[in-house]
Amino acid sequence: MQNKIILALLGVLMVTQVQAKTYQPQVPTFNETNGNQRAKNNPWQNIGTAMVAGQRLPAYAVSVRDPIEEGWISEDDACHPKACVLPVSANVRTEQLYRLMAVRVAGMGWILAPKTWRNIEADVGVNGSQALLMKSADGREYVSYYHSGACVGCALTAAAPFFPQAFKLAQADDYEPNRPNPSIQLVRAQNNKVLFSYTLSNQYTTHGVAFWQNADDEPYQDMRVTVSQDNTALAGVILNAGMMAF
């Protein structure tokens, strides 16, 4: 009888392991398909100039809808180089920065992006979650950012493909996480920080950074940059100056 019970438990475990799917990254899409409506949901404002690695970049503010009350959350105070300084590596070349602008997204922070990009969707949730997607005019290049906020299950399932401990914890709590994808190249910069890259079919290569720590005040975050081969050098600059609190 005892052997039968053990075999039954092993069978359940094997089925559970088989059912775990491999993580498959997707090309991000806007929730709001109407471009004019997206522009209304996240209005832009020119706020001056920001200083990045000793260079002055045009600075803009993007408002987001308030998740609790009617209206928008805005951080559109005028910006000047001494007040708006974005930390990036000192070895960034001037010609790289010349092609970028600094964007302050309300409730999130600063992000660098190519000067010509204006197609954006940004949201904050009542639990502190954050989501941003910004694309080029043709939609083939993009920057995305995700912050899980105060949602343990969200953090564990999102972190599972990149952090073994998160995968185990998600399984233990029955969150049905996706397994790591061996085609995604990972570099563990720190215990709580992973650099990754992958190339989807008929897409430019995506470079990203994921952060997760098993603590209530350190939720999961990731930022991804997908750009053409001509703009590859910009990916590292954008990630380096990203809004993630590493």
PDB file of C-alpha atoms in Angstrom:
ATOM      1  CA  MET A   1       0.000   0.000   0.000  1.00  0.00           C
ATOM      2  CA  GLN A   2       2.775   2.416   0.946  1.00  0.00           C
ATOM      3  CA  ASN A   3       4.565   1.754  -2.343  1.00  0.00           C
ATOM      4  CA  LYS A   4       1.376   2.461  -4.268  1.00  0.00           C
ATOM      5  CA  ILE A   5       0.994   5.813  -2.477  1.00  0.00           C
ATOM      6  CA  ILE A   6       4.587   6.747  -3.238  1.00  0.00           C
ATOM      7  CA  LEU A   7       4.145   5.795  -6.895  1.00  0.00           C
ATOM      8  CA  ALA A   8       0.941   7.813  -7.086  1.00  0.00           C
ATOM      9  CA  LEU A   9       2.664  10.871  -5.615  1.00  0.00           C
ATOM     10  CA  LEU A  10       5.546  10.477  -8.051  1.00  0.00           C
ATOM     11  CA  GLY A  11       3.040  10.271 -10.881  1.00  0.00           C
ATOM     12  CA  VAL A  12       1.386  13.517  -9.781  1.00  0.00           C
ATOM     13  CA  LEU A  13       4.798  15.188  -9.552  1.00  0.00           C
ATOM     14  CA  MET A  14       5.769  14.018 -13.024  1.00  0.00           C
ATOM     15  CA  VAL A  15       2.496  15.276 -14.503  1.00  0.00           C
ATOM     16  CA  THR A  16       3.028  18.647 -12.807  1.00  0.00           C
ATOM     17  CA  GLN A  17       6.544  18.873 -14.218  1.00  0.00           C
ATOM     18  CA  VAL A  18       5.376  17.929 -17.704  1.00  0.00           C
ATOM     19  CA  GLN A  19       2.620  20.538 -17.632  1.00  0.00           C
ATOM     20  CA  ALA A  20       5.088  23.351 -16.874  1.00  0.00           C
ATOM     21  CA  LYS A  21       5.490  25.247 -20.158  1.00  0.00           C
ATOM     22  CA  THR A  22       8.661  26.809 -21.460  1.00  0.00           C
ATOM     23  CA  TYR A  23       8.699  30.594 -21.330  1.00  0.00           C
ATOM     24  CA  GLN A  24       8.110  32.125 -24.765  1.00  0.00           C
ATOM     25  CA  PRO A  25       8.791  35.855 -25.078  1.00  0.00           C
ATOM     26  CA  GLN A  26       6.413  37.719 -27.353  1.00  0.00           C
ATOM     27  CA  VAL A  27       6.518  40.899 -29.393  1.00  0.00           C
ATOM     28  CA  PRO A  28       4.797  43.438 -27.098  1.00  0.00           C
ATOM     29  CA  THR A  29       1.610  45.082 -28.320  1.00  0.00           C
ATOM     30  CA  PHE A  30      -0.358  48.104 -27.155  1.00  0.00           C
ATOM     31  CA  ASN A  31      -3.517  47.425 -25.140  1.00  0.00           C
ATOM     32  CA  GLU A  32      -5.139  50.461 -26.751  1.00  0.00           C
ATOM     33  CA  THR A  33      -4.989  49.921 -30.520  1.00  0.00           C
ATOM     34  CA  ASN A  34      -6.113  53.443 -31.416  1.00  0.00           C
ATOM     35  CA  GLY A  35      -3.068  55.713 -31.694  1.00  0.00           C
ATOM     36  CA  ASN A  36      -5.072  58.905 -31.170  1.00  0.00           C
ATOM     37  CA  GLN A  37      -6.548  57.498 -27.968  1.00  0.00           C
ATOM     38  CA  ARG A  38      -3.101  56.474 -26.726  1.00  0.00           C
ATOM     39  CA  ALA A  39      -1.940  60.042 -27.277  1.00  0.00           C
ATOM     40  CA  LYS A  40      -4.860  61.287 -25.167  1.00  0.00           C
ATOM     41  CA  ASN A  41      -4.190  58.743 -22.424  1.00  0.00           C
ATOM     42  CA  ASN A  42      -0.507  59.663 -22.200  1.00  0.00           C
ATOM     43  CA  PRO A  43      -0.072  63.321 -23.216  1.00  0.00           C
ATOM     44  CA  TRP A  44       3.432  64.702 -23.834  1.00  0.00           C
ATOM     45  CA  GLN A  45       4.898  68.008 -22.708  1.00  0.00           C
ATOM     46  CA  ASN A  46       8.231  69.649 -23.513  1.00  0.00           C
ATOM     47  CA  ILE A  47       9.868  70.420 -20.150  1.00  0.00           C
ATOM     48  CA  GLY A  48      13.300  71.669 -21.185  1.00  0.00           C
ATOM     49  CA  THR A  49      16.694  70.007 -21.074  1.00  0.00           C
ATOM     50  CA  ALA A  50      18.227  67.148 -19.106  1.00  0.00           C
ATOM     51  CA  MET A  51      21.916  66.405 -18.553  1.00  0.00           C
ATOM     52  CA  VAL A  52      23.119  62.916 -19.470  1.00  0.00           C
ATOM     53  CA  ALA A  53      26.836  62.038 -19.262  1.00  0.00           C
ATOM     54  CA  GLY A  54      27.756  65.673 -19.692  1.00  0.00           C
ATOM     55  CA  GLN A  55      25.460  66.166 -22.683  1.00  0.00           C
ATOM     56  CA  ARG A  56      22.256  68.157 -22.859  1.00  0.00           C
ATOM     57  CA  LEU A  57      19.276  66.225 -24.197  1.00  0.00           C
ATOM     58  CA  PRO A  58      15.753  67.466 -24.940  1.00  0.00           C
ATOM     59  CA  ALA A  59      13.489  66.524 -22.025  1.00  0.00           C
ATOM     60  CA  TYR A  60       9.805  65.635 -22.083  1.00  0.00           C
ATOM     61  CA  ALA A  61       7.174  64.668 -19.536  1.00  0.00           C
ATOM     62  CA  VAL A  62       4.538  62.007 -20.163  1.00  0.00           C
ATOM     63  CA  SER A  63       1.434  61.897 -17.957  1.00  0.00           C
ATOM     64  CA  VAL A  64      -0.389  58.679 -17.017  1.00  0.00           C
ATOM     65  CA  ARG A  65      -3.959  58.104 -15.994  1.00  0.00           C
ATOM     66  CA  ASP A  66      -4.593  58.087 -12.257  1.00  0.00           C
ATOM     67  CA  PRO A  67      -5.585  54.511 -11.293  1.00  0.00           C
ATOM     68  CA  ILE A  68      -7.740  55.732  -8.377  1.00  0.00           C
ATOM     69  CA  GLU A  69      -9.293  59.055  -9.324  1.00  0.00           C
ATOM     70  CA  GLU A  70     -10.345  60.721 -12.579  1.00  0.00           C
ATOM     71  CA  GLY A  71      -7.601  62.558 -14.403  1.00  0.00           C
ATOM     72  CA  TRP A  72      -3.876  62.182 -14.840  1.00  0.00           C
ATOM     73  CA  ILE A  73      -0.748  61.893 -12.783  1.00  0.00           C
ATOM     74  CA  SER A  74       1.719  64.464 -14.086  1.00  0.00           C
ATOM     75  CA  GLU A  75       5.334  65.303 -13.317  1.00  0.00           C
ATOM     76  CA  ASP A  76       5.793  68.174 -15.719  1.00  0.00           C
ATOM     77  CA  ASP A  77       7.893  70.622 -13.709  1.00  0.00           C
ATOM     78  CA  ALA A  78      10.306  72.588 -15.882  1.00  0.00           C
ATOM     79  CA  CYS A  79      13.628  70.813 -16.295  1.00  0.00           C
ATOM     80  CA  HIS A  80      17.134  72.221 -16.579  1.00  0.00           C
ATOM     81  CA  PRO A  81      20.532  70.475 -16.641  1.00  0.00           C
ATOM     82  CA  LYS A  82      21.445  71.084 -12.997  1.00  0.00           C
ATOM     83  CA  ALA A  83      18.089  69.779 -11.753  1.00  0.00           C
ATOM     84  CA  CYS A  84      17.578  66.933 -14.219  1.00  0.00           C
ATOM     85  CA  VAL A  85      20.659  64.725 -14.292  1.00  0.00           C
ATOM     86  CA  LEU A  86      20.409  61.103 -15.434  1.00  0.00           C
ATOM     87  CA  PRO A  87      23.199  58.763 -14.281  1.00  0.00           C
ATOM     88  CA  VAL A  88      24.772  56.701 -17.074  1.00  0.00           C
ATOM     89  CA  SER A  89      28.211  55.273 -17.688  1.00  0.00           C
ATOM     90  CA  ALA A  90      30.885  57.853 -18.398  1.00  0.00           C
ATOM     91  CA  ASN A  91      32.047  55.968 -21.496  1.00  0.00           C
ATOM     92  CA  VAL A  92      28.886  56.731 -23.474  1.00  0.00           C
ATOM     93  CA  ARG A  93      29.828  58.389 -26.739  1.00  0.00           C
ATOM     94  CA  THR A  94      28.448  61.795 -27.682  1.00  0.00           C
ATOM     95  CA  GLU A  95      27.182  60.567 -31.048  1.00  0.00           C
ATOM     96  CA  GLN A  96      25.048  57.975 -29.242  1.00  0.00           C
ATOM     97  CA  LEU A  97      23.455  60.513 -26.901  1.00  0.00           C
ATOM     98  CA  TYR A  98      22.845  62.956 -29.749  1.00  0.00           C
ATOM     99  CA  ARG A  99      20.246  60.545 -31.134  1.00  0.00           C
ATOM    100  CA  LEU A 100      18.319  60.288 -27.841  1.00  0.00           C
ATOM    101  CA  MET A 101      15.875  62.242 -25.723  1.00  0.00           C
ATOM    102  CA  ALA A 102      15.068  62.033 -22.003  1.00  0.00           C
ATOM    103  CA  VAL A 103      11.465  61.234 -21.060  1.00  0.00           C
ATOM    104  CA  ARG A 104      10.108  61.507 -17.507  1.00  0.00           C
ATOM    105  CA  VAL A 105       7.105  59.203 -17.185  1.00  0.00           C
ATOM    106  CA  ALA A 106       4.846  60.136 -14.277  1.00  0.00           C
ATOM    107  CA  GLY A 107       4.861  57.576 -11.478  1.00  0.00           C
ATOM    108  CA  MET A 108       7.812  55.703 -12.999  1.00  0.00           C
ATOM    109  CA  GLY A 109      10.868  57.824 -13.647  1.00  0.00           C
ATOM    110  CA  TRP A 110      13.199  58.632 -16.523  1.00  0.00           C
ATOM    111  CA  ILE A 111      13.770  56.706 -19.710  1.00  0.00           C
ATOM    112  CA  LEU A 112      15.968  57.425 -22.711  1.00  0.00           C
ATOM    113  CA  ALA A 113      14.597  56.796 -26.194  1.00  0.00           C
ATOM    114  CA  PRO A 114      15.371  57.806 -29.796  1.00  0.00           C
ATOM    115  CA  LYS A 115      14.293  61.393 -30.484  1.00  0.00           C
ATOM    116  CA  THR A 116      11.759  60.473 -33.165  1.00  0.00           C
ATOM    117  CA  TRP A 117       9.704  58.071 -31.018  1.00  0.00           C
ATOM    118  CA  ARG A 118       6.345  59.346 -29.774  1.00  0.00           C
ATOM    119  CA  ASN A 119       4.230  56.188 -29.743  1.00  0.00           C
ATOM    120  CA  ILE A 120       3.816  55.328 -26.074  1.00  0.00           C
ATOM    121  CA  GLU A 121       1.478  53.563 -23.657  1.00  0.00           C
ATOM    122  CA  ALA A 122       2.161  53.839 -19.925  1.00  0.00           C
ATOM    123  CA  ASP A 123       0.077  52.779 -16.934  1.00  0.00           C
ATOM    124  CA  VAL A 124       0.397  52.512 -13.162  1.00  0.00           C
ATOM    125  CA  GLY A 125      -1.784  50.278 -10.988  1.00  0.00           C
ATOM    126  CA  VAL A 126      -3.303  50.743  -7.557  1.00  0.00           C
ATOM    127  CA  ASN A 127      -0.889  48.091  -6.227  1.00  0.00           C
ATOM    128  CA  GLY A 128       2.155  49.996  -7.471  1.00  0.00           C
ATOM    129  CA  SER A 129       2.559  48.019 -10.679  1.00  0.00           C
ATOM    130  CA  GLN A 130       3.949  49.841 -13.698  1.00  0.00           C
ATOM    131  CA  ALA A 131       3.939  49.051 -17.404  1.00  0.00           C
ATOM    132  CA  LEU A 132       5.386  50.987 -20.304  1.00  0.00           C
ATOM    133  CA  LEU A 133       5.720  50.322 -24.009  1.00  0.00           C
ATOM    134  CA  MET A 134       7.288  52.797 -26.406  1.00  0.00           C
ATOM    135  CA  LYS A 135       7.707  52.108 -30.124  1.00  0.00           C
ATOM    136  CA  SER A 136       9.281  53.572 -33.216  1.00  0.00           C
ATOM    137  CA  ALA A 137       7.040  54.955 -35.962  1.00  0.00           C
ATOM    138  CA  ASP A 138       7.143  51.678 -37.900  1.00  0.00           C
ATOM    139  CA  GLY A 139       6.581  49.615 -34.719  1.00  0.00           C
ATOM    140  CA  ARG A 140       9.599  47.370 -35.300  1.00  0.00           C
ATOM    141  CA  GLU A 141      11.754  48.907 -32.564  1.00  0.00           C
ATOM    142  CA  TYR A 142      10.594  49.323 -28.995  1.00  0.00           C
ATOM    143  CA  VAL A 143      11.369  49.733 -25.324  1.00  0.00           C
ATOM    144  CA  SER A 144       9.279  48.042 -22.646  1.00  0.00           C
ATOM    145  CA  TYR A 145       9.319  48.216 -18.875  1.00  0.00           C
ATOM    146  CA  TYR A 146       7.421  46.185 -16.273  1.00  0.00           C
ATOM    147  CA  HIS A 147       7.264  46.508 -12.484  1.00  0.00           C
ATOM    148  CA  SER A 148       5.160  43.931 -10.638  1.00  0.00           C
ATOM    149  CA  GLY A 149       4.262  46.201  -7.701  1.00  0.00           C
ATOM    150  CA  ALA A 150       2.784  44.667  -4.548  1.00  0.00           C
ATOM    151  CA  CYS A 151       1.730  41.407  -6.198  1.00  0.00           C
ATOM    152  CA  VAL A 152       3.707  38.393  -5.000  1.00  0.00           C
ATOM    153  CA  GLY A 153       2.261  36.007  -7.565  1.00  0.00           C
ATOM    154  CA  CYS A 154       2.934  38.468 -10.393  1.00  0.00           C
ATOM    155  CA  ALA A 155       6.535  38.883  -9.268  1.00  0.00           C
ATOM    156  CA  LEU A 156       7.223  35.159  -8.882  1.00  0.00           C
ATOM    157  CA  THR A 157       5.703  34.104 -12.198  1.00  0.00           C
ATOM    158  CA  ALA A 158       7.432  36.899 -14.111  1.00  0.00           C
ATOM    159  CA  ALA A 159      10.782  36.165 -12.431  1.00  0.00           C
ATOM    160  CA  ALA A 160      10.555  32.357 -12.759  1.00  0.00           C
ATOM    161  CA  PRO A 161      12.078  32.058 -16.267  1.00  0.00           C
ATOM    162  CA  PHE A 162      15.105  34.092 -15.173  1.00  0.00           C
ATOM    163  CA  PHE A 163      15.661  33.158 -11.508  1.00  0.00           C
ATOM    164  CA  PRO A 164      15.708  29.487 -10.340  1.00  0.00           C
ATOM    165  CA  GLN A 165      14.646  30.382  -6.799  1.00  0.00           C
ATOM    166  CA  ALA A 166      11.643  32.313  -8.090  1.00  0.00           C
ATOM    167  CA  PHE A 167      10.638  29.307 -10.196  1.00  0.00           C
ATOM    168  CA  LYS A 168      10.772  26.995  -7.162  1.00  0.00           C
ATOM    169  CA  LEU A 169       8.805  29.407  -4.987  1.00  0.00           C
ATOM    170  CA  ALA A 170       6.190  29.915  -7.696  1.00  0.00           C
ATOM    171  CA  GLN A 171       5.777  26.149  -8.058  1.00  0.00           C
ATOM    172  CA  ALA A 172       5.491  25.714  -4.287  1.00  0.00           C
ATOM    173  CA  ASP A 173       2.728  28.327  -4.207  1.00  0.00           C
ATOM    174  CA  ASP A 174       0.902  26.758  -7.198  1.00  0.00           C
ATOM    175  CA  TYR A 175       1.380  29.748  -9.508  1.00  0.00           C
ATOM    176  CA  GLU A 176       2.201  27.470 -12.504  1.00  0.00           C
ATOM    177  CA  PRO A 177       5.327  29.318 -13.668  1.00  0.00           C
ATOM    178  CA  ASN A 178       6.938  28.917 -17.064  1.00  0.00           C
ATOM    179  CA  ARG A 179      10.268  27.134 -17.259  1.00  0.00           C
ATOM    180  CA  PRO A 180      13.409  28.935 -18.494  1.00  0.00           C
ATOM    181  CA  ASN A 181      13.881  29.040 -22.244  1.00  0.00           C
ATOM    182  CA  PRO A 182      17.319  27.714 -23.243  1.00  0.00           C
ATOM    183  CA  SER A 183      17.321  29.892 -26.365  1.00  0.00           C
ATOM    184  CA  ILE A 184      17.454  33.027 -24.184  1.00  0.00           C
ATOM    185  CA  GLN A 185      21.039  33.985 -23.409  1.00  0.00           C
ATOM    186  CA  LEU A 186      21.489  34.827 -19.733  1.00  0.00           C
ATOM    187  CA  VAL A 187      24.315  36.537 -17.876  1.00  0.00           C
ATOM    188  CA  ARG A 188      23.998  36.700 -14.098  1.00  0.00           C
ATOM    189  CA  ALA A 189      25.441  40.079 -13.217  1.00  0.00           C
ATOM    190  CA  GLN A 190      24.402  39.636  -9.567  1.00  0.00           C
ATOM    191  CA  ASN A 191      22.261  37.229  -7.552  1.00  0.00           C
ATOM    192  CA  ASN A 192      19.284  39.522  -8.086  1.00  0.00           C
ATOM    193  CA  LYS A 193      20.127  40.875 -11.537  1.00  0.00           C
ATOM    194  CA  VAL A 194      20.196  39.105 -14.900  1.00  0.00           C
ATOM    195  CA  LEU A 195      21.142  40.400 -18.321  1.00  0.00           C
ATOM    196  CA  PHE A 196      19.469  38.592 -21.205  1.00  0.00           C
ATOM    197  CA  SER A 197      19.017  38.648 -24.965  1.00  0.00           C
ATOM    198  CA  TYR A 198      16.966  36.778 -27.544  1.00  0.00           C
ATOM    199  CA  THR A 199      15.875  37.099 -31.156  1.00  0.00           C
ATOM    200  CA  LEU A 200      12.315  36.304 -32.180  1.00  0.00           C
ATOM    201  CA  SER A 201      11.452  35.199 -35.692  1.00  0.00           C
ATOM    202  CA  ASN A 202      11.595  38.082 -38.187  1.00  0.00           C
ATOM    203  CA  GLN A 203      12.416  40.521 -35.390  1.00  0.00           C
ATOM    204  CA  TYR A 204      15.421  42.523 -34.258  1.00  0.00           C
ATOM    205  CA  THR A 205      17.372  41.202 -31.284  1.00  0.00           C
ATOM    206  CA  THR A 206      16.014  42.106 -27.847  1.00  0.00           C
ATOM    207  CA  HIS A 207      18.375  43.036 -25.002  1.00  0.00           C
ATOM    208  CA  GLY A 208      17.072  43.207 -21.458  1.00  0.00           C
ATOM    209  CA  VAL A 209      17.727  43.434 -17.742  1.00  0.00           C
ATOM    210  CA  ALA A 210      15.664  41.604 -15.096  1.00  0.00           C
ATOM    211  CA  PHE A 211      15.746  42.308 -11.378  1.00  0.00           C
ATOM    212  CA  TRP A 212      14.194  40.219  -8.632  1.00  0.00           C
ATOM    213  CA  GLN A 213      14.896  39.691  -4.968  1.00  0.00           C
ATOM    214  CA  ASN A 214      12.931  37.531  -2.548  1.00  0.00           C
ATOM    215  CA  ALA A 215      11.799  40.439  -0.391  1.00  0.00           C
ATOM    216  CA  ASP A 216       8.530  42.334  -0.069  1.00  0.00           C
ATOM    217  CA  ASP A 217      10.138  45.678  -0.913  1.00  0.00           C
ATOM    218  CA  GLU A 218      12.065  44.380  -3.959  1.00  0.00           C
ATOM    219  CA  PRO A 219       9.477  43.260  -6.529  1.00  0.00           C
ATOM    220  CA  TYR A 220      10.261  41.989 -10.005  1.00  0.00           C
ATOM    221  CA  GLN A 221      11.234  44.488 -12.697  1.00  0.00           C
ATOM    222  CA  ASP A 222      12.454  44.136 -16.227  1.00  0.00           C
ATOM    223  CA  MET A 223      13.334  46.427 -19.076  1.00  0.00           C
ATOM    224  CA  ARG A 224      13.776  45.359 -22.703  1.00  0.00           C
ATOM    225  CA  VAL A 225      15.122  47.188 -25.718  1.00  0.00           C
ATOM    226  CA  THR A 226      14.620  45.967 -29.285  1.00  0.00           C
ATOM    227  CA  VAL A 227      16.359  48.014 -31.960  1.00  0.00           C
ATOM    228  CA  SER A 228      17.741  47.570 -35.462  1.00  0.00           C
ATOM    229  CA  GLN A 229      21.352  46.604 -36.024  1.00  0.00           C
ATOM    230  CA  ASP A 230      22.157  50.247 -36.820  1.00  0.00           C
ATOM    231  CA  ASN A 231      20.897  51.238 -33.360  1.00  0.00           C
ATOM    232  CA  THR A 232      22.426  48.364 -31.377  1.00  0.00           C
ATOM    233  CA  ALA A 233      24.805  50.689 -29.547  1.00  0.00           C
ATOM    234  CA  LEU A 234      21.807  52.611 -28.208  1.00  0.00           C
ATOM    235  CA  ALA A 235      20.372  49.542 -26.457  1.00  0.00           C
ATOM    236  CA  GLY A 236      23.058  49.509 -23.772  1.00  0.00           C
ATOM    237  CA  VAL A 237      22.737  53.269 -23.221  1.00  0.00           C
ATOM    238  CA  ILE A 238      18.957  53.047 -22.817  1.00  0.00           C
ATOM    239  CA  LEU A 239      19.195  50.085 -20.421  1.00  0.00           C
ATOM    240  CA  ASN A 240      21.985  51.728 -18.441  1.00  0.00           C
ATOM    241  CA  ALA A 241      19.878  54.825 -17.871  1.00  0.00           C
ATOM    242  CA  GLY A 242      16.652  52.879 -17.313  1.00  0.00           C
ATOM    243  CA  MET A 243      14.139  53.560 -14.592  1.00  0.00           C
ATOM    244  CA  MET A 244      14.860  50.352 -12.652  1.00  0.00           C
ATOM    245  CA  ALA A 245      16.152  50.807  -9.120  1.00  0.00           C
ATOM    246  CA  PHE A 246      19.225  48.573  -9.150  1.00  0.00           C
TER     247      PHE A 246
END
